[in-house]
Amino acid sequence: MLRLAALVFAAAILLPLLFGSSRIVEGQSGGDGWRNFIYDFQTLLTGILAIAAAWWNVSAMKAADASSDKRHNEVLEKARLDQQRIIERVVNPQTAQMRTASVILGMHKRTIMKVNTLEGQLERISISVHMMDFIITQLADIISRPQLREGMRLFDGEVTYKIHALEKRIEKAKEAATKVYERREEDDFGFMKKPARELDVLYGFMTRSEDEIEEVLEGLKGIASQYGVEIKGLEHK
């Protein structure tokens, strides 16, 4: 396009100026008509060329800006898709599995709470510590998975805090379950005769973790919605 414009300019302007015959000065007649026209209107032609050059410059700048905007949008879209894939790995299948563990914990809690006394409830926890340990182990595995840890850099502060708080409770419960299980094996009656600090930790885990898990799940659902990610296997839980 630019080469064609330059060729037209050379043919229309430069050639008459360089090779056209000039008019006769005395009568102001004769000579090359096109050359004379250029000389007569050279100021106007110069202005037109200046305007054309400015138009070309503005057009070139607009084209450059459009190209830059396109590249910028492509970079943003790639970043968005990368983040979307990270969030998809975070919520699937972790959210559905976390909800399943929460449901099992809730069922187990209702069984324990049927006993009327606190001492009896602690005794039931001691007897069924293997079930508590199973639930705790499942939750510990889910919350420590690398895909979840990777995605936490995209979480807001509230969701991150809730996950860390749940993680700390799970860690303490795991330690307590291990100690209770070890002490149970030393007890001929199959349960600890006196409530211990470890049983209190497990009791706190049983009564509080269900709500804490639900808060984490709600946070993950909100993040998934923000990034347009579908959570699989959660709707029927």
PDB file of C-alpha atoms in Angstrom:
ATOM      1  CA  MET A   1       0.000   0.000   0.000  1.00  0.00           C
ATOM      2  CA  LEU A   2       2.776   2.446   0.939  1.00  0.00           C
ATOM      3  CA  ARG A   3       4.842   1.485  -2.113  1.00  0.00           C
ATOM      4  CA  LEU A   4       1.889   2.148  -4.370  1.00  0.00           C
ATOM      5  CA  ALA A   5       1.320   5.574  -2.795  1.00  0.00           C
ATOM      6  CA  ALA A   6       4.982   6.453  -3.223  1.00  0.00           C
ATOM      7  CA  LEU A   7       4.859   5.396  -6.873  1.00  0.00           C
ATOM      8  CA  VAL A   8       1.784   7.527  -7.537  1.00  0.00           C
ATOM      9  CA  PHE A   9       3.411  10.498  -5.809  1.00  0.00           C
ATOM     10  CA  ALA A  10       6.570  10.151  -7.873  1.00  0.00           C
ATOM     11  CA  ALA A  11       4.657   9.838 -11.130  1.00  0.00           C
ATOM     12  CA  ALA A  12       2.243  12.703 -10.418  1.00  0.00           C
ATOM     13  CA  ILE A  13       4.510  15.219  -8.692  1.00  0.00           C
ATOM     14  CA  LEU A  14       8.215  14.538  -9.027  1.00  0.00           C
ATOM     15  CA  LEU A  15       8.384  13.630 -12.694  1.00  0.00           C
ATOM     16  CA  PRO A  16       6.611  16.827 -13.925  1.00  0.00           C
ATOM     17  CA  LEU A  17       8.775  18.938 -11.651  1.00  0.00           C
ATOM     18  CA  LEU A  18      12.008  17.359 -12.843  1.00  0.00           C
ATOM     19  CA  PHE A  19      11.335  16.783 -16.519  1.00  0.00           C
ATOM     20  CA  GLY A  20       8.334  18.979 -17.501  1.00  0.00           C
ATOM     21  CA  SER A  21       9.008  22.025 -19.674  1.00  0.00           C
ATOM     22  CA  SER A  22       8.446  25.389 -17.998  1.00  0.00           C
ATOM     23  CA  ARG A  23       6.062  28.096 -19.295  1.00  0.00           C
ATOM     24  CA  ILE A  24       7.251  31.182 -21.146  1.00  0.00           C
ATOM     25  CA  VAL A  25       7.797  33.908 -18.555  1.00  0.00           C
ATOM     26  CA  GLU A  26       6.807  36.922 -20.667  1.00  0.00           C
ATOM     27  CA  GLY A  27       3.352  35.733 -21.631  1.00  0.00           C
ATOM     28  CA  GLN A  28       2.981  33.217 -18.869  1.00  0.00           C
ATOM     29  CA  SER A  29       1.952  30.699 -21.468  1.00  0.00           C
ATOM     30  CA  GLY A  30       3.064  27.382 -22.817  1.00  0.00           C
ATOM     31  CA  GLY A  31       5.141  24.789 -20.992  1.00  0.00           C
ATOM     32  CA  ASP A  32       3.989  21.629 -19.331  1.00  0.00           C
ATOM     33  CA  GLY A  33       0.471  22.199 -17.947  1.00  0.00           C
ATOM     34  CA  TRP A  34       0.776  19.733 -15.124  1.00  0.00           C
ATOM     35  CA  ARG A  35       4.136  21.208 -14.102  1.00  0.00           C
ATOM     36  CA  ASN A  36       2.653  24.691 -14.132  1.00  0.00           C
ATOM     37  CA  PHE A  37      -0.273  23.541 -12.029  1.00  0.00           C
ATOM     38  CA  ILE A  38       2.084  22.111  -9.434  1.00  0.00           C
ATOM     39  CA  TYR A  39       4.048  25.352  -9.279  1.00  0.00           C
ATOM     40  CA  ASP A  40       0.924  27.457  -9.054  1.00  0.00           C
ATOM     41  CA  PHE A  41      -0.623  25.393  -6.255  1.00  0.00           C
ATOM     42  CA  GLN A  42       2.472  24.113  -4.511  1.00  0.00           C
ATOM     43  CA  THR A  43       1.385  25.558  -1.119  1.00  0.00           C
ATOM     44  CA  LEU A  44      -1.986  23.847  -1.382  1.00  0.00           C
ATOM     45  CA  LEU A  45      -0.391  20.615  -2.504  1.00  0.00           C
ATOM     46  CA  THR A  46       2.111  20.783   0.333  1.00  0.00           C
ATOM     47  CA  GLY A  47      -0.758  21.199   2.800  1.00  0.00           C
ATOM     48  CA  ILE A  48      -2.597  18.252   1.295  1.00  0.00           C
ATOM     49  CA  LEU A  49       0.533  16.109   1.550  1.00  0.00           C
ATOM     50  CA  ALA A  50       1.020  17.188   5.170  1.00  0.00           C
ATOM     51  CA  ILE A  51      -2.556  16.258   5.989  1.00  0.00           C
ATOM     52  CA  ALA A  52      -2.130  12.911   4.221  1.00  0.00           C
ATOM     53  CA  ALA A  53       1.065  12.238   6.160  1.00  0.00           C
ATOM     54  CA  ALA A  54      -0.653  13.084   9.432  1.00  0.00           C
ATOM     55  CA  TRP A  55      -3.589  10.824   8.538  1.00  0.00           C
ATOM     56  CA  TRP A  56      -1.199   8.000   7.711  1.00  0.00           C
ATOM     57  CA  ASN A  57       0.625   8.511  11.012  1.00  0.00           C
ATOM     58  CA  VAL A  58      -2.623   8.445  13.014  1.00  0.00           C
ATOM     59  CA  SER A  59      -3.784   5.355  11.134  1.00  0.00           C
ATOM     60  CA  ALA A  60      -0.474   3.629  11.823  1.00  0.00           C
ATOM     61  CA  MET A  61      -0.731   4.496  15.523  1.00  0.00           C
ATOM     62  CA  LYS A  62      -4.293   3.201  15.695  1.00  0.00           C
ATOM     63  CA  ALA A  63      -3.235  -0.023  14.003  1.00  0.00           C
ATOM     64  CA  ALA A  64      -0.342  -0.396  16.464  1.00  0.00           C
ATOM     65  CA  ASP A  65      -2.670   0.270  19.411  1.00  0.00           C
ATOM     66  CA  ALA A  66      -5.195  -2.241  18.095  1.00  0.00           C
ATOM     67  CA  SER A  67      -2.454  -4.843  17.721  1.00  0.00           C
ATOM     68  CA  SER A  68      -1.169  -4.096  21.227  1.00  0.00           C
ATOM     69  CA  ASP A  69      -4.692  -4.340  22.667  1.00  0.00           C
ATOM     70  CA  LYS A  70      -5.197  -7.656  20.893  1.00  0.00           C
ATOM     71  CA  ARG A  71      -1.969  -9.074  22.335  1.00  0.00           C
ATOM     72  CA  HIS A  72      -2.891  -7.753  25.774  1.00  0.00           C
ATOM     73  CA  ASN A  73      -6.341  -9.351  25.602  1.00  0.00           C
ATOM     74  CA  GLU A  74      -4.793 -12.624  24.443  1.00  0.00           C
ATOM     75  CA  VAL A  75      -2.430 -12.576  27.439  1.00  0.00           C
ATOM     76  CA  LEU A  76      -5.316 -11.852  29.807  1.00  0.00           C
ATOM     77  CA  GLU A  77      -7.426 -14.616  28.284  1.00  0.00           C
ATOM     78  CA  LYS A  78      -4.578 -17.111  28.603  1.00  0.00           C
ATOM     79  CA  ALA A  79      -4.062 -16.115  32.243  1.00  0.00           C
ATOM     80  CA  ARG A  80      -7.804 -16.466  32.881  1.00  0.00           C
ATOM     81  CA  LEU A  81      -7.891 -19.940  31.337  1.00  0.00           C
ATOM     82  CA  ASP A  82      -4.833 -20.993  33.348  1.00  0.00           C
ATOM     83  CA  GLN A  83      -6.475 -19.799  36.566  1.00  0.00           C
ATOM     84  CA  GLN A  84      -9.715 -21.526  35.596  1.00  0.00           C
ATOM     85  CA  ARG A  85      -7.865 -24.824  35.152  1.00  0.00           C
ATOM     86  CA  ILE A  86      -6.188 -24.381  38.546  1.00  0.00           C
ATOM     87  CA  ILE A  87      -9.540 -23.783  40.267  1.00  0.00           C
ATOM     88  CA  GLU A  88     -11.075 -26.769  38.445  1.00  0.00           C
ATOM     89  CA  ARG A  89      -8.334 -28.984  39.875  1.00  0.00           C
ATOM     90  CA  VAL A  90      -8.936 -27.487  43.311  1.00  0.00           C
ATOM     91  CA  VAL A  91     -12.665 -28.170  43.515  1.00  0.00           C
ATOM     92  CA  ASN A  92     -12.837 -31.472  41.635  1.00  0.00           C
ATOM     93  CA  PRO A  93     -13.037 -33.936  43.263  1.00  0.00           C
ATOM     94  CA  GLN A  94     -12.010 -32.383  46.599  1.00  0.00           C
ATOM     95  CA  THR A  95     -15.298 -30.600  47.344  1.00  0.00           C
ATOM     96  CA  ALA A  96     -17.477 -33.688  46.778  1.00  0.00           C
ATOM     97  CA  GLN A  97     -15.135 -35.863  48.834  1.00  0.00           C
ATOM     98  CA  MET A  98     -15.017 -33.296  51.628  1.00  0.00           C
ATOM     99  CA  ARG A  99     -18.812 -33.177  51.694  1.00  0.00           C
ATOM    100  CA  THR A 100     -18.955 -37.001  51.870  1.00  0.00           C
ATOM    101  CA  ALA A 101     -16.570 -37.010  54.830  1.00  0.00           C
ATOM    102  CA  SER A 102     -18.704 -34.326  56.498  1.00  0.00           C
ATOM    103  CA  VAL A 103     -21.871 -36.397  56.009  1.00  0.00           C
ATOM    104  CA  ILE A 104     -20.208 -39.476  57.546  1.00  0.00           C
ATOM    105  CA  LEU A 105     -18.957 -37.360  60.448  1.00  0.00           C
ATOM    106  CA  GLY A 106     -22.474 -36.005  60.990  1.00  0.00           C
ATOM    107  CA  MET A 107     -23.975 -39.501  61.086  1.00  0.00           C
ATOM    108  CA  HIS A 108     -21.317 -40.651  63.518  1.00  0.00           C
ATOM    109  CA  LYS A 109     -21.890 -37.580  65.707  1.00  0.00           C
ATOM    110  CA  ARG A 110     -25.632 -38.234  65.905  1.00  0.00           C
ATOM    111  CA  THR A 111     -24.920 -41.785  67.033  1.00  0.00           C
ATOM    112  CA  ILE A 112     -22.553 -40.585  69.758  1.00  0.00           C
ATOM    113  CA  MET A 113     -24.909 -37.834  70.936  1.00  0.00           C
ATOM    114  CA  LYS A 114     -27.687 -40.337  71.595  1.00  0.00           C
ATOM    115  CA  VAL A 115     -25.889 -41.083  74.847  1.00  0.00           C
ATOM    116  CA  ASN A 116     -27.213 -38.691  77.503  1.00  0.00           C
ATOM    117  CA  THR A 117     -24.070 -38.043  79.530  1.00  0.00           C
ATOM    118  CA  LEU A 118     -20.796 -36.431  78.504  1.00  0.00           C
ATOM    119  CA  GLU A 119     -18.850 -39.266  80.093  1.00  0.00           C
ATOM    120  CA  GLY A 120     -20.838 -41.773  78.070  1.00  0.00           C
ATOM    121  CA  GLN A 121     -20.290 -39.804  74.877  1.00  0.00           C
ATOM    122  CA  LEU A 122     -16.519 -39.709  75.482  1.00  0.00           C
ATOM    123  CA  GLU A 123     -16.615 -43.442  76.122  1.00  0.00           C
ATOM    124  CA  ARG A 124     -18.382 -43.991  72.800  1.00  0.00           C
ATOM    125  CA  ILE A 125     -15.745 -41.887  71.053  1.00  0.00           C
ATOM    126  CA  SER A 126     -13.032 -44.024  72.620  1.00  0.00           C
ATOM    127  CA  ILE A 127     -14.742 -47.241  71.577  1.00  0.00           C
ATOM    128  CA  SER A 128     -15.323 -46.060  68.004  1.00  0.00           C
ATOM    129  CA  VAL A 129     -12.030 -44.233  67.608  1.00  0.00           C
ATOM    130  CA  HIS A 130     -11.262 -46.255  64.476  1.00  0.00           C
ATOM    131  CA  MET A 131     -14.226 -44.556  62.756  1.00  0.00           C
ATOM    132  CA  MET A 132     -13.085 -41.132  63.909  1.00  0.00           C
ATOM    133  CA  ASP A 133      -9.584 -41.883  62.706  1.00  0.00           C
ATOM    134  CA  PHE A 134     -10.931 -42.949  59.305  1.00  0.00           C
ATOM    135  CA  ILE A 135     -12.849 -39.674  58.880  1.00  0.00           C
ATOM    136  CA  ILE A 136      -9.913 -37.581  60.088  1.00  0.00           C
ATOM    137  CA  THR A 137      -7.498 -39.373  57.751  1.00  0.00           C
ATOM    138  CA  GLN A 138      -9.772 -38.786  54.777  1.00  0.00           C
ATOM    139  CA  LEU A 139     -10.062 -35.081  55.544  1.00  0.00           C
ATOM    140  CA  ALA A 140      -6.322 -34.762  56.150  1.00  0.00           C
ATOM    141  CA  ASP A 141      -5.614 -36.324  52.759  1.00  0.00           C
ATOM    142  CA  ILE A 142      -8.084 -34.042  50.955  1.00  0.00           C
ATOM    143  CA  ILE A 143      -6.917 -30.801  52.527  1.00  0.00           C
ATOM    144  CA  SER A 144      -3.212 -31.533  51.976  1.00  0.00           C
ATOM    145  CA  ARG A 145      -3.404 -32.357  48.259  1.00  0.00           C
ATOM    146  CA  PRO A 146      -0.987 -30.319  46.110  1.00  0.00           C
ATOM    147  CA  GLN A 147      -3.672 -29.121  43.697  1.00  0.00           C
ATOM    148  CA  LEU A 148      -5.538 -27.534  46.610  1.00  0.00           C
ATOM    149  CA  ARG A 149      -2.370 -25.916  47.949  1.00  0.00           C
ATOM    150  CA  GLU A 150      -1.514 -24.569  44.508  1.00  0.00           C
ATOM    151  CA  GLY A 151      -4.922 -22.990  44.090  1.00  0.00           C
ATOM    152  CA  MET A 152      -4.860 -21.236  47.453  1.00  0.00           C
ATOM    153  CA  ARG A 153      -2.854 -18.368  45.943  1.00  0.00           C
ATOM    154  CA  LEU A 154      -6.058 -17.444  44.089  1.00  0.00           C
ATOM    155  CA  PHE A 155      -8.262 -17.568  47.210  1.00  0.00           C
ATOM    156  CA  ASP A 156      -9.342 -14.542  49.191  1.00  0.00           C
ATOM    157  CA  GLY A 157      -8.164 -14.112  52.769  1.00  0.00           C
ATOM    158  CA  GLU A 158     -11.340 -15.406  54.391  1.00  0.00           C
ATOM    159  CA  VAL A 159     -11.402 -18.731  52.549  1.00  0.00           C
ATOM    160  CA  THR A 160      -7.664 -19.208  53.115  1.00  0.00           C
ATOM    161  CA  TYR A 161      -8.095 -18.577  56.847  1.00  0.00           C
ATOM    162  CA  LYS A 162     -10.971 -21.059  57.122  1.00  0.00           C
ATOM    163  CA  ILE A 163      -8.962 -23.755  55.332  1.00  0.00           C
ATOM    164  CA  HIS A 164      -5.958 -23.228  57.618  1.00  0.00           C
ATOM    165  CA  ALA A 165      -8.199 -23.291  60.704  1.00  0.00           C
ATOM    166  CA  LEU A 166      -9.790 -26.570  59.597  1.00  0.00           C
ATOM    167  CA  GLU A 167      -6.372 -27.988  58.789  1.00  0.00           C
ATOM    168  CA  LYS A 168      -5.115 -27.212  62.306  1.00  0.00           C
ATOM    169  CA  ARG A 169      -8.166 -28.872  63.867  1.00  0.00           C
ATOM    170  CA  ILE A 170      -7.657 -31.958  61.698  1.00  0.00           C
ATOM    171  CA  GLU A 171      -3.969 -32.174  62.672  1.00  0.00           C
ATOM    172  CA  LYS A 172      -4.773 -32.015  66.391  1.00  0.00           C
ATOM    173  CA  ALA A 173      -7.574 -34.558  65.989  1.00  0.00           C
ATOM    174  CA  LYS A 174      -5.243 -36.929  64.140  1.00  0.00           C
ATOM    175  CA  GLU A 175      -2.699 -36.778  66.948  1.00  0.00           C
ATOM    176  CA  ALA A 176      -5.423 -37.297  69.542  1.00  0.00           C
ATOM    177  CA  ALA A 177      -6.946 -40.252  67.679  1.00  0.00           C
ATOM    178  CA  THR A 178      -3.546 -41.935  67.460  1.00  0.00           C
ATOM    179  CA  LYS A 179      -2.952 -41.561  71.200  1.00  0.00           C
ATOM    180  CA  VAL A 180      -6.466 -42.732  72.105  1.00  0.00           C
ATOM    181  CA  TYR A 181      -6.096 -45.764  69.856  1.00  0.00           C
ATOM    182  CA  GLU A 182      -2.774 -46.641  71.489  1.00  0.00           C
ATOM    183  CA  ARG A 183      -4.230 -46.293  74.997  1.00  0.00           C
ATOM    184  CA  ARG A 184      -7.270 -48.341  74.026  1.00  0.00           C
ATOM    185  CA  GLU A 185      -5.035 -51.282  73.152  1.00  0.00           C
ATOM    186  CA  GLU A 186      -3.643 -51.165  76.672  1.00  0.00           C
ATOM    187  CA  ASP A 187      -7.142 -51.203  78.216  1.00  0.00           C
ATOM    188  CA  ASP A 188      -8.802 -54.581  78.713  1.00  0.00           C
ATOM    189  CA  PHE A 189     -12.281 -53.054  78.596  1.00  0.00           C
ATOM    190  CA  GLY A 190     -11.755 -51.541  75.141  1.00  0.00           C
ATOM    191  CA  PHE A 191     -12.172 -47.951  76.268  1.00  0.00           C
ATOM    192  CA  MET A 192     -10.400 -45.445  78.470  1.00  0.00           C
ATOM    193  CA  LYS A 193     -11.827 -45.455  81.993  1.00  0.00           C
ATOM    194  CA  LYS A 194     -11.058 -41.773  82.600  1.00  0.00           C
ATOM    195  CA  PRO A 195     -11.666 -38.947  80.125  1.00  0.00           C
ATOM    196  CA  ALA A 196      -8.381 -37.619  78.814  1.00  0.00           C
ATOM    197  CA  ARG A 197      -7.382 -34.450  77.002  1.00  0.00           C
ATOM    198  CA  GLU A 198      -7.233 -36.401  73.720  1.00  0.00           C
ATOM    199  CA  LEU A 199     -10.888 -37.389  74.048  1.00  0.00           C
ATOM    200  CA  ASP A 200     -11.787 -33.741  74.602  1.00  0.00           C
ATOM    201  CA  VAL A 201      -9.940 -32.864  71.378  1.00  0.00           C
ATOM    202  CA  LEU A 202     -11.852 -35.546  69.469  1.00  0.00           C
ATOM    203  CA  TYR A 203     -15.113 -34.384  71.036  1.00  0.00           C
ATOM    204  CA  GLY A 204     -14.395 -30.829  69.855  1.00  0.00           C
ATOM    205  CA  PHE A 205     -13.553 -32.102  66.387  1.00  0.00           C
ATOM    206  CA  MET A 206     -16.792 -34.100  66.231  1.00  0.00           C
ATOM    207  CA  THR A 207     -19.021 -31.233  67.357  1.00  0.00           C
ATOM    208  CA  ARG A 208     -17.423 -28.360  65.443  1.00  0.00           C
ATOM    209  CA  SER A 209     -15.808 -29.675  62.274  1.00  0.00           C
ATOM    210  CA  GLU A 210     -19.047 -30.329  60.414  1.00  0.00           C
ATOM    211  CA  ASP A 211     -19.896 -26.613  60.427  1.00  0.00           C
ATOM    212  CA  GLU A 212     -16.295 -25.647  59.643  1.00  0.00           C
ATOM    213  CA  ILE A 213     -16.225 -28.004  56.669  1.00  0.00           C
ATOM    214  CA  GLU A 214     -19.463 -26.498  55.401  1.00  0.00           C
ATOM    215  CA  GLU A 215     -17.956 -23.005  55.607  1.00  0.00           C
ATOM    216  CA  VAL A 216     -14.945 -24.145  53.582  1.00  0.00           C
ATOM    217  CA  LEU A 217     -17.225 -25.771  51.014  1.00  0.00           C
ATOM    218  CA  GLU A 218     -19.271 -22.589  50.658  1.00  0.00           C
ATOM    219  CA  GLY A 219     -16.068 -20.638  50.108  1.00  0.00           C
ATOM    220  CA  LEU A 220     -14.870 -23.078  47.444  1.00  0.00           C
ATOM    221  CA  LYS A 221     -18.266 -22.944  45.738  1.00  0.00           C
ATOM    222  CA  GLY A 222     -18.038 -19.154  45.606  1.00  0.00           C
ATOM    223  CA  ILE A 223     -14.554 -19.280  44.080  1.00  0.00           C
ATOM    224  CA  ALA A 224     -15.673 -21.873  41.537  1.00  0.00           C
ATOM    225  CA  SER A 225     -18.591 -19.629  40.547  1.00  0.00           C
ATOM    226  CA  GLN A 226     -16.254 -16.636  40.251  1.00  0.00           C
ATOM    227  CA  TYR A 227     -14.060 -18.499  37.754  1.00  0.00           C
ATOM    228  CA  GLY A 228     -16.930 -20.182  35.926  1.00  0.00           C
ATOM    229  CA  VAL A 229     -15.991 -23.696  37.062  1.00  0.00           C
ATOM    230  CA  GLU A 230     -18.576 -26.450  37.556  1.00  0.00           C
ATOM    231  CA  ILE A 231     -18.287 -28.516  40.726  1.00  0.00           C
ATOM    232  CA  LYS A 232     -18.939 -32.161  39.989  1.00  0.00           C
ATOM    233  CA  GLY A 233     -20.668 -34.594  42.330  1.00  0.00           C
ATOM    234  CA  LEU A 234     -21.733 -32.005  44.903  1.00  0.00           C
ATOM    235  CA  GLU A 235     -25.342 -31.294  43.939  1.00  0.00           C
ATOM    236  CA  HIS A 236     -26.697 -34.561  45.281  1.00  0.00           C
ATOM    237  CA  LYS A 237     -24.716 -34.580  48.496  1.00  0.00           C
TER     238      LYS A 237
END
